[in-house]
Short mmCIF file of C-alpha atoms and ligand atoms in Angstrom, two decimals:
data_model
loop_
_atom_site.label_atom_id
_atom_site.label_comp_id
_atom_site.label_asym_id
_atom_site.label_seq_id
_atom_site.Cartn_x
_atom_site.Cartn_y
_atom_site.Cartn_z
CA UNK V 18 113.30 74.90 -60.06
CA UNK V 19 110.98 77.54 -61.26
CA UNK V 20 111.12 76.22 -64.77
CA UNK V 21 107.87 74.68 -65.66
CA UNK V 22 106.26 75.85 -62.51
CA UNK V 23 103.02 77.56 -62.90
CA UNK V 24 99.91 78.23 -61.22
CA UNK V 25 97.81 75.15 -61.61
CA UNK V 26 94.64 74.44 -60.03
CA UNK V 27 94.57 70.75 -59.55
CA UNK V 28 92.05 68.82 -61.47
CA UNK V 29 88.60 68.06 -60.26
CA UNK V 30 89.45 64.70 -58.80
CA UNK V 31 91.87 66.09 -56.30
CA UNK V 32 89.43 68.61 -55.30
CA UNK V 33 87.02 66.03 -54.22
CA UNK V 34 88.77 66.74 -51.08
CA UNK V 35 86.55 69.79 -51.03
CA UNK V 36 84.27 67.58 -49.02
CA UNK V 37 84.84 69.57 -45.95
CA UNK V 38 87.41 68.15 -43.70
CA UNK V 39 86.00 69.69 -40.64
CA UNK V 40 88.50 67.70 -38.70
CA UNK V 41 90.78 66.95 -41.57
CA UNK V 42 94.10 67.45 -40.20
CA UNK V 43 97.54 66.41 -40.61
CA UNK V 44 100.44 65.21 -38.81
CA UNK V 45 103.52 66.38 -37.29
CA UNK V 46 101.46 68.86 -35.46
CA UNK V 47 102.61 69.02 -31.96
CA UNK V 48 106.16 68.09 -32.68
CA UNK V 49 108.80 70.51 -31.64
CA UNK V 50 111.36 70.74 -34.30
CA UNK V 51 114.11 69.55 -32.15
CA UNK V 52 112.53 66.18 -31.65
CA UNK V 53 110.54 66.03 -34.78
CA UNK V 54 112.99 66.14 -37.57
CA UNK V 55 114.02 62.69 -38.38
CA UNK V 56 117.49 62.53 -39.80
CA UNK V 57 119.29 62.77 -36.59
CA UNK V 58 116.67 61.18 -34.44
CA UNK V 59 118.06 57.77 -33.79
CA UNK V 60 115.14 56.73 -31.69
CA UNK V 61 112.72 57.55 -34.38
CA UNK V 62 114.67 55.82 -37.06
CA UNK V 63 115.04 52.65 -35.02
CA UNK V 64 111.33 52.61 -34.25
CA UNK V 65 109.45 54.26 -37.04
CA UNK V 66 106.65 56.51 -35.91
CA UNK V 67 107.65 56.10 -32.33
CA UNK V 68 108.61 59.07 -30.24
CA UNK V 69 106.86 62.08 -31.50
CA UNK V 70 103.91 60.34 -32.95
CA UNK V 71 103.26 61.12 -36.51
CA UNK V 72 106.57 62.63 -36.80
CA UNK V 73 109.69 60.65 -36.41
CA UNK V 74 108.45 58.46 -39.16
CA UNK V 75 110.19 55.92 -41.18
CA UNK V 76 110.46 58.31 -44.03
CA UNK V 77 112.98 60.45 -42.43
CA UNK V 78 114.69 57.53 -40.96
CA UNK V 79 114.94 55.77 -44.26
CA UNK V 80 116.17 58.82 -45.99
CA UNK V 81 118.88 59.45 -43.55
CA UNK V 82 120.38 56.04 -43.84
CA UNK V 83 123.24 57.16 -45.95
CA UNK V 84 124.19 60.10 -43.74
CA UNK V 85 123.79 58.56 -40.31
CA UNK V 86 126.57 56.06 -39.63
CA UNK V 87 125.34 53.29 -37.47
CA UNK V 88 121.73 54.16 -38.03
CA UNK V 89 119.70 50.94 -38.16
CA UNK V 90 117.31 52.22 -40.71
CA UNK V 91 118.69 51.04 -43.98
CA UNK V 92 115.99 48.41 -44.27
CA UNK V 93 113.16 50.61 -43.05
CA UNK V 94 110.44 51.27 -45.49
CA UNK V 95 108.23 54.30 -45.68
CA UNK V 96 104.88 53.93 -44.06
CA UNK V 97 101.64 52.91 -45.59
CA UNK V 98 102.96 50.23 -47.84
CA UNK V 99 101.78 47.25 -45.83
CA UNK V 100 98.43 46.22 -44.48
CA UNK V 101 99.99 44.56 -41.45
CA UNK V 102 103.08 45.26 -39.37
CA UNK V 103 104.36 44.44 -35.89
CA UNK V 104 101.35 42.29 -35.16
CA UNK V 105 98.85 44.98 -36.12
CA UNK V 106 96.62 44.92 -39.19
CA UNK V 107 94.22 47.18 -40.90
CA UNK V 108 91.01 45.35 -41.71
CA UNK V 109 88.45 47.08 -43.83
CA UNK V 110 84.88 45.97 -43.20
CA UNK V 111 84.49 45.76 -46.96
CA UNK V 112 87.08 45.76 -49.67
CA UNK V 113 84.59 47.25 -52.06
CA UNK V 114 82.42 50.32 -52.05
CA UNK V 115 80.03 52.22 -54.29
CA UNK V 116 80.99 55.61 -55.55
CA UNK V 117 79.34 58.58 -54.03
CA UNK V 118 79.61 61.35 -51.55
CA UNK V 119 79.86 60.66 -47.81
CA UNK V 120 80.09 56.92 -48.38
CA UNK V 121 80.22 55.11 -45.03
CA UNK V 122 83.51 53.24 -44.52
CA UNK V 123 84.39 51.25 -41.49
CA UNK V 124 87.36 49.22 -40.39
CA UNK V 125 89.18 47.85 -37.40
CA UNK V 126 92.77 47.70 -36.36
CA UNK V 127 93.60 44.22 -35.09
CA UNK V 128 96.41 43.66 -32.71
CA UNK V 129 98.64 40.81 -31.69
CA UNK V 130 96.24 37.91 -31.11
CA UNK V 131 93.83 39.13 -33.73
CA UNK V 132 91.36 41.03 -31.64
CA UNK V 133 90.28 44.54 -32.58
CA UNK V 134 92.26 47.20 -30.82
CA UNK V 135 90.13 49.50 -28.70
CA UNK V 136 92.76 51.57 -26.96
CA UNK V 137 94.65 54.14 -28.96
CA UNK V 138 96.94 56.94 -27.89
CA UNK V 139 96.15 60.43 -29.02
CA UNK V 140 98.52 61.81 -31.58
CA UNK V 141 98.07 65.35 -32.78
CA UNK V 142 94.79 65.55 -30.96
CA UNK V 143 93.31 62.46 -32.59
CA UNK V 144 93.44 58.73 -31.88
CA UNK V 145 93.55 57.88 -35.54
CA UNK V 146 94.09 59.76 -38.76
CA UNK V 147 92.72 58.29 -41.93
CA UNK V 148 94.01 59.41 -45.26
CA UNK V 149 92.31 58.26 -48.47
CA UNK V 150 93.65 58.80 -51.93
CA UNK V 151 92.79 57.16 -55.25
CA UNK V 152 95.74 55.22 -56.55
CA UNK V 153 96.19 57.62 -59.43
CA UNK V 154 96.81 60.31 -56.81
CA UNK V 155 93.51 62.06 -57.14
CA UNK V 156 90.91 62.67 -54.48
CA UNK V 157 93.03 63.19 -51.38
CA UNK V 158 91.01 63.20 -48.17
CA UNK V 159 92.04 63.27 -44.57
CA UNK V 160 89.42 62.53 -41.95
CA UNK V 161 89.15 61.44 -38.35
CA UNK V 162 86.89 58.45 -37.90
CA UNK V 163 84.96 57.73 -34.76
CA UNK V 164 85.73 54.68 -32.63
CA UNK V 165 83.01 52.38 -31.27
CA UNK V 166 83.52 50.46 -28.07
CA UNK V 167 84.17 47.22 -30.00
CA UNK V 168 87.04 48.74 -31.92
CA UNK V 169 85.16 49.52 -35.06
CA UNK V 170 86.13 52.83 -36.73
CA UNK V 171 83.62 54.55 -38.90
CA UNK V 172 83.87 57.54 -41.23
CA UNK V 173 82.56 58.82 -44.54
CA UNK V 174 84.53 59.42 -47.69
CA UNK V 175 83.79 60.92 -51.06
CA UNK V 176 84.57 58.14 -53.37
CA UNK V 177 84.91 58.18 -57.18
CA UNK V 178 85.30 54.92 -59.13
CA UNK V 179 88.70 53.34 -59.03
CA UNK V 180 91.00 51.83 -56.47
CA UNK V 181 91.62 53.81 -53.38
CA UNK V 182 94.39 53.49 -50.84
CA UNK V 183 93.35 54.03 -47.26
CA UNK V 184 96.03 54.86 -44.71
CA UNK V 185 95.39 54.51 -41.01
CA UNK V 186 97.86 56.48 -38.95
CA UNK V 187 97.63 55.52 -35.34
CA UNK V 188 99.40 54.37 -32.20
CA UNK V 189 97.71 51.52 -30.44
CA UNK V 190 98.28 51.91 -26.64
CA UNK V 191 101.31 49.98 -25.79
CA UNK V 192 102.47 49.69 -29.39
CA UNK V 193 104.47 51.72 -31.81
CA UNK V 194 103.01 54.43 -34.04
CA UNK V 195 102.22 52.87 -37.40
CA UNK V 196 100.77 53.74 -40.75
CA UNK V 197 99.05 50.76 -42.36
CA UNK V 198 97.47 50.86 -45.76
CA UNK V 199 94.76 48.86 -47.48
CA UNK V 200 93.05 49.14 -50.86
CA UNK V 201 89.40 49.88 -51.38
CA UNK V 202 87.92 49.11 -54.80
CA UNK V 203 85.13 51.53 -55.77
CA UNK V 204 82.82 50.44 -58.48
CA UNK V 205 81.92 52.46 -61.55
CA UNK V 206 83.44 53.63 -64.81
CA UNK V 207 87.00 54.56 -64.10
CA UNK V 208 89.06 57.15 -65.96
CA UNK V 209 92.56 57.44 -64.51
CA UNK V 210 94.03 60.87 -64.06
CA UNK V 211 97.31 61.01 -65.91
CA UNK V 212 100.42 62.22 -64.27
CA UNK V 213 100.27 65.87 -63.46
CA UNK V 214 103.00 68.37 -64.28
CA UNK V 215 105.10 69.88 -61.59
CA UNK V 216 102.93 72.36 -59.69
CA UNK V 217 104.26 74.53 -56.90
CA UNK V 218 101.31 76.79 -56.63
CA UNK V 219 97.87 75.73 -55.62
CA UNK V 220 94.69 77.75 -55.61
CA UNK V 221 91.86 76.88 -53.31
CA UNK V 222 88.83 78.95 -52.38
CA UNK V 223 90.57 82.28 -53.13
CA UNK V 224 93.72 81.23 -51.34
CA UNK V 225 96.99 80.83 -53.14
CA UNK V 226 99.59 78.60 -51.55
CA UNK V 227 103.11 78.57 -52.97
CA UNK V 228 105.73 75.96 -52.26
CA UNK V 229 109.43 76.71 -51.99
CA UNK V 230 112.23 74.23 -51.29
CA UNK V 231 113.43 71.22 -53.17
CA UNK V 232 113.19 67.55 -52.40
CA UNK V 233 116.45 65.64 -52.68
CA UNK V 234 116.58 61.89 -52.10
CA UNK V 235 117.99 61.09 -48.70
CA UNK V 236 118.47 64.66 -47.68
CA UNK V 237 116.56 66.78 -45.25
CA UNK V 238 114.51 69.30 -47.20
CA UNK V 239 113.08 72.54 -45.89
CA UNK V 240 109.72 73.09 -47.43
CA UNK V 241 108.09 76.50 -47.15
CA UNK V 242 104.39 76.93 -47.89
CA UNK V 243 103.27 80.54 -48.16
CA UNK V 244 99.60 81.34 -47.93
CA UNK V 245 98.06 84.39 -49.52
CA UNK V 246 94.51 85.49 -50.06
CA UNK V 247 93.53 88.05 -52.64
CA UNK V 248 97.18 88.79 -53.10
CA UNK V 249 97.84 89.55 -49.44
CA UNK V 250 99.88 87.39 -47.04
CA UNK V 251 97.75 85.50 -44.53
CA UNK V 252 99.30 86.14 -41.12
CA UNK V 253 96.56 84.81 -38.88
CA UNK V 254 96.36 81.17 -39.72
CA UNK V 255 94.52 79.16 -37.11
CA UNK V 256 96.38 76.61 -35.03
CA UNK V 257 95.20 73.31 -36.28
CA UNK V 258 95.88 70.13 -34.42
CA UNK V 259 98.89 71.71 -32.84
CA UNK V 260 100.39 73.37 -35.91
CA UNK V 261 99.71 75.99 -38.50
CA UNK V 262 99.55 73.39 -41.22
CA UNK V 263 99.82 69.72 -41.83
CA UNK V 264 101.51 68.17 -44.74
CA UNK V 265 101.42 64.68 -46.18
CA UNK V 266 103.63 63.48 -49.00
CA UNK V 267 102.72 60.51 -51.13
CA UNK V 268 105.24 58.96 -53.54
CA UNK V 269 104.23 58.33 -57.10
CA UNK V 270 104.15 54.69 -58.06
CA UNK V 271 103.46 53.09 -54.72
CA UNK V 272 101.89 55.79 -52.59
CA UNK V 273 104.53 55.44 -49.91
CA UNK V 274 103.20 57.65 -47.15
CA UNK V 275 105.75 60.11 -45.86
CA UNK V 276 105.54 62.02 -42.69
CA UNK V 277 106.45 65.63 -42.81
CA UNK V 278 107.33 67.63 -39.72
CA UNK V 279 106.31 71.20 -39.05
CA UNK V 280 109.06 73.53 -38.01
CA UNK V 281 107.77 75.00 -34.76
CA UNK V 282 104.32 75.17 -33.31
CA UNK V 283 101.85 77.77 -32.22
CA UNK V 284 102.82 79.43 -29.01
CA UNK V 285 106.46 78.47 -29.01
CA UNK V 286 107.51 82.08 -29.26
CA UNK V 287 109.12 81.90 -32.61
CA UNK V 288 106.61 80.36 -34.98
CA UNK V 289 104.38 82.85 -36.79
CA UNK V 290 100.79 82.23 -37.87
CA UNK V 291 101.77 82.64 -41.55
CA UNK V 292 102.15 83.58 -44.21
CA UNK V 293 104.85 80.87 -44.42
CA UNK V 294 104.52 77.48 -42.76
CA UNK V 295 107.76 75.54 -42.70
CA UNK V 296 108.19 71.83 -42.79
CA UNK V 297 111.00 69.38 -42.96
CA UNK V 298 111.07 65.97 -44.59
CA UNK V 299 113.44 63.53 -46.16
CA UNK V 300 112.21 61.57 -49.09
CA UNK V 301 113.68 58.10 -49.57
CA UNK V 302 114.12 58.24 -53.34
CA UNK V 303 114.16 60.46 -56.36
CA UNK V 304 111.02 60.80 -58.42
CA UNK V 305 107.56 62.26 -58.18
CA UNK V 306 105.64 63.07 -55.01
CA UNK V 307 102.35 64.73 -54.23
CA UNK V 308 102.26 67.07 -51.27
CA UNK V 309 98.99 67.85 -49.57
CA UNK V 310 98.84 70.77 -47.14
CA UNK V 311 95.91 71.13 -44.81
CA UNK V 312 95.67 74.59 -43.28
CA UNK V 313 92.97 76.35 -41.33
CA UNK V 314 91.93 79.99 -41.59
CA UNK V 315 88.90 81.59 -40.00
CA UNK V 316 87.73 78.23 -38.86
CA UNK V 317 87.76 76.48 -42.21
CA UNK V 318 90.22 73.73 -43.16
CA UNK V 319 91.35 73.65 -46.72
CA UNK V 320 93.74 71.45 -48.72
CA UNK V 321 96.34 72.70 -51.11
CA UNK V 322 97.98 70.07 -53.27
CA UNK V 323 101.31 70.15 -55.09
CA UNK V 324 103.24 68.02 -57.55
CA UNK V 325 106.99 67.90 -57.06
CA UNK V 326 109.94 65.91 -58.27
CA UNK V 327 112.70 64.86 -55.94
CA UNK V 328 116.19 64.77 -57.42
CA UNK V 329 118.98 62.41 -56.81
CA UNK V 330 121.39 63.66 -54.23
CA UNK V 331 124.50 65.18 -55.74
CA UNK V 332 127.40 62.90 -55.01
CA UNK V 333 125.11 60.01 -54.17
CA UNK V 334 127.08 57.85 -56.58
CA UNK V 335 130.39 58.64 -54.94
CA UNK V 336 130.90 61.59 -57.20
CA UNK V 337 132.60 64.42 -55.36
CA UNK V 338 130.48 67.51 -55.32
CA UNK V 339 132.59 70.41 -54.16
CA UNK V 340 130.04 72.82 -55.54
CA UNK V 341 126.32 72.51 -55.49
CA UNK V 342 125.32 70.85 -58.73
CA UNK V 343 122.15 72.83 -58.97
CA UNK V 344 121.65 76.50 -58.86
CA UNK V 345 120.29 77.74 -55.59
CA UNK V 346 116.69 78.74 -55.66
CA UNK V 347 115.65 82.29 -55.16
CA UNK V 348 114.24 81.30 -51.85
CA UNK V 349 115.93 83.03 -48.98
CA UNK V 350 117.53 80.28 -46.94
CA UNK V 351 117.28 80.23 -43.23
CA UNK V 352 120.66 80.22 -41.71
CA UNK V 353 119.44 77.71 -39.20
CA UNK V 354 119.11 75.24 -42.01
CA UNK V 355 122.64 75.56 -43.15
CA UNK V 356 123.63 72.34 -41.64
CA UNK V 357 121.10 70.63 -43.85
CA UNK V 358 119.08 69.40 -40.98
CA UNK V 359 117.46 72.57 -39.85
CA UNK V 360 117.77 71.88 -36.23
CU1 CU I 417 94.37 63.61 -38.97
#
């Protein structure tokens, strides 16, 4: 998979995220690997986003449909594709906005009955995580809005012209964890960013982050993200919302929002503070995905973004596959992952 890989600083639009995400964090944080990784987590697959908060998401459940007999997830969709689900809805105060930096954006989450929800459970240290990305996969941002007593959430985003997808990842008290998505149209001359080539190395503020591991449709994937600075491994990453990094995956074409689960957490006695941060995810289909890693070092949160392509699972079409169809990568594999689930 190293063919075509190269160091590639993502284009300007993606780095709009440079708007400092003081609280920009990602998910999966506090999940212990044993409960976080989806493919064998029947509870999670039956109730997307349920136990384990951000983790346990529909992504993993969906992806595991073929390998988990009896799993009730075959019809589950990834998160973020709908504006309303299970009686809850994401209501933007305005469907339009003007381009600019720190543009105020507000919204509510309405619950069964239609009233704005005012009680949310904390997941990964926040009651709601908002991810914004332009529909051409540029401009990724992850912020934590503030909640007013009447249920109105308010934040600020750096918005360029175009159509943006806003994802609210939350768990209303008494409800299931959900990720709802809604579009925000931002006025101004719009030049779409064309599809980016595969990029497994990201450079940001003197840091270089390298991605190892391959995504295969319907299979648990171990993703390793190795952080270096000035050529030296970073081994003192800050714990950040209960993890050493937070990763979001967005599918090309529909921006399906995929939860990714960290393998281990700070203080568990086995998880190191870098240079490698390990995640697990299962993508539901082959094709392109963007991965966005938020990591914190010396008190500053930065985002490293990657472009990857998930392959079809060997044998997915009933073709016997006695030998791996693809050459193993040079990445040292953890023996703990030999069962394909990593836990
Ligand atoms: Cu967050």
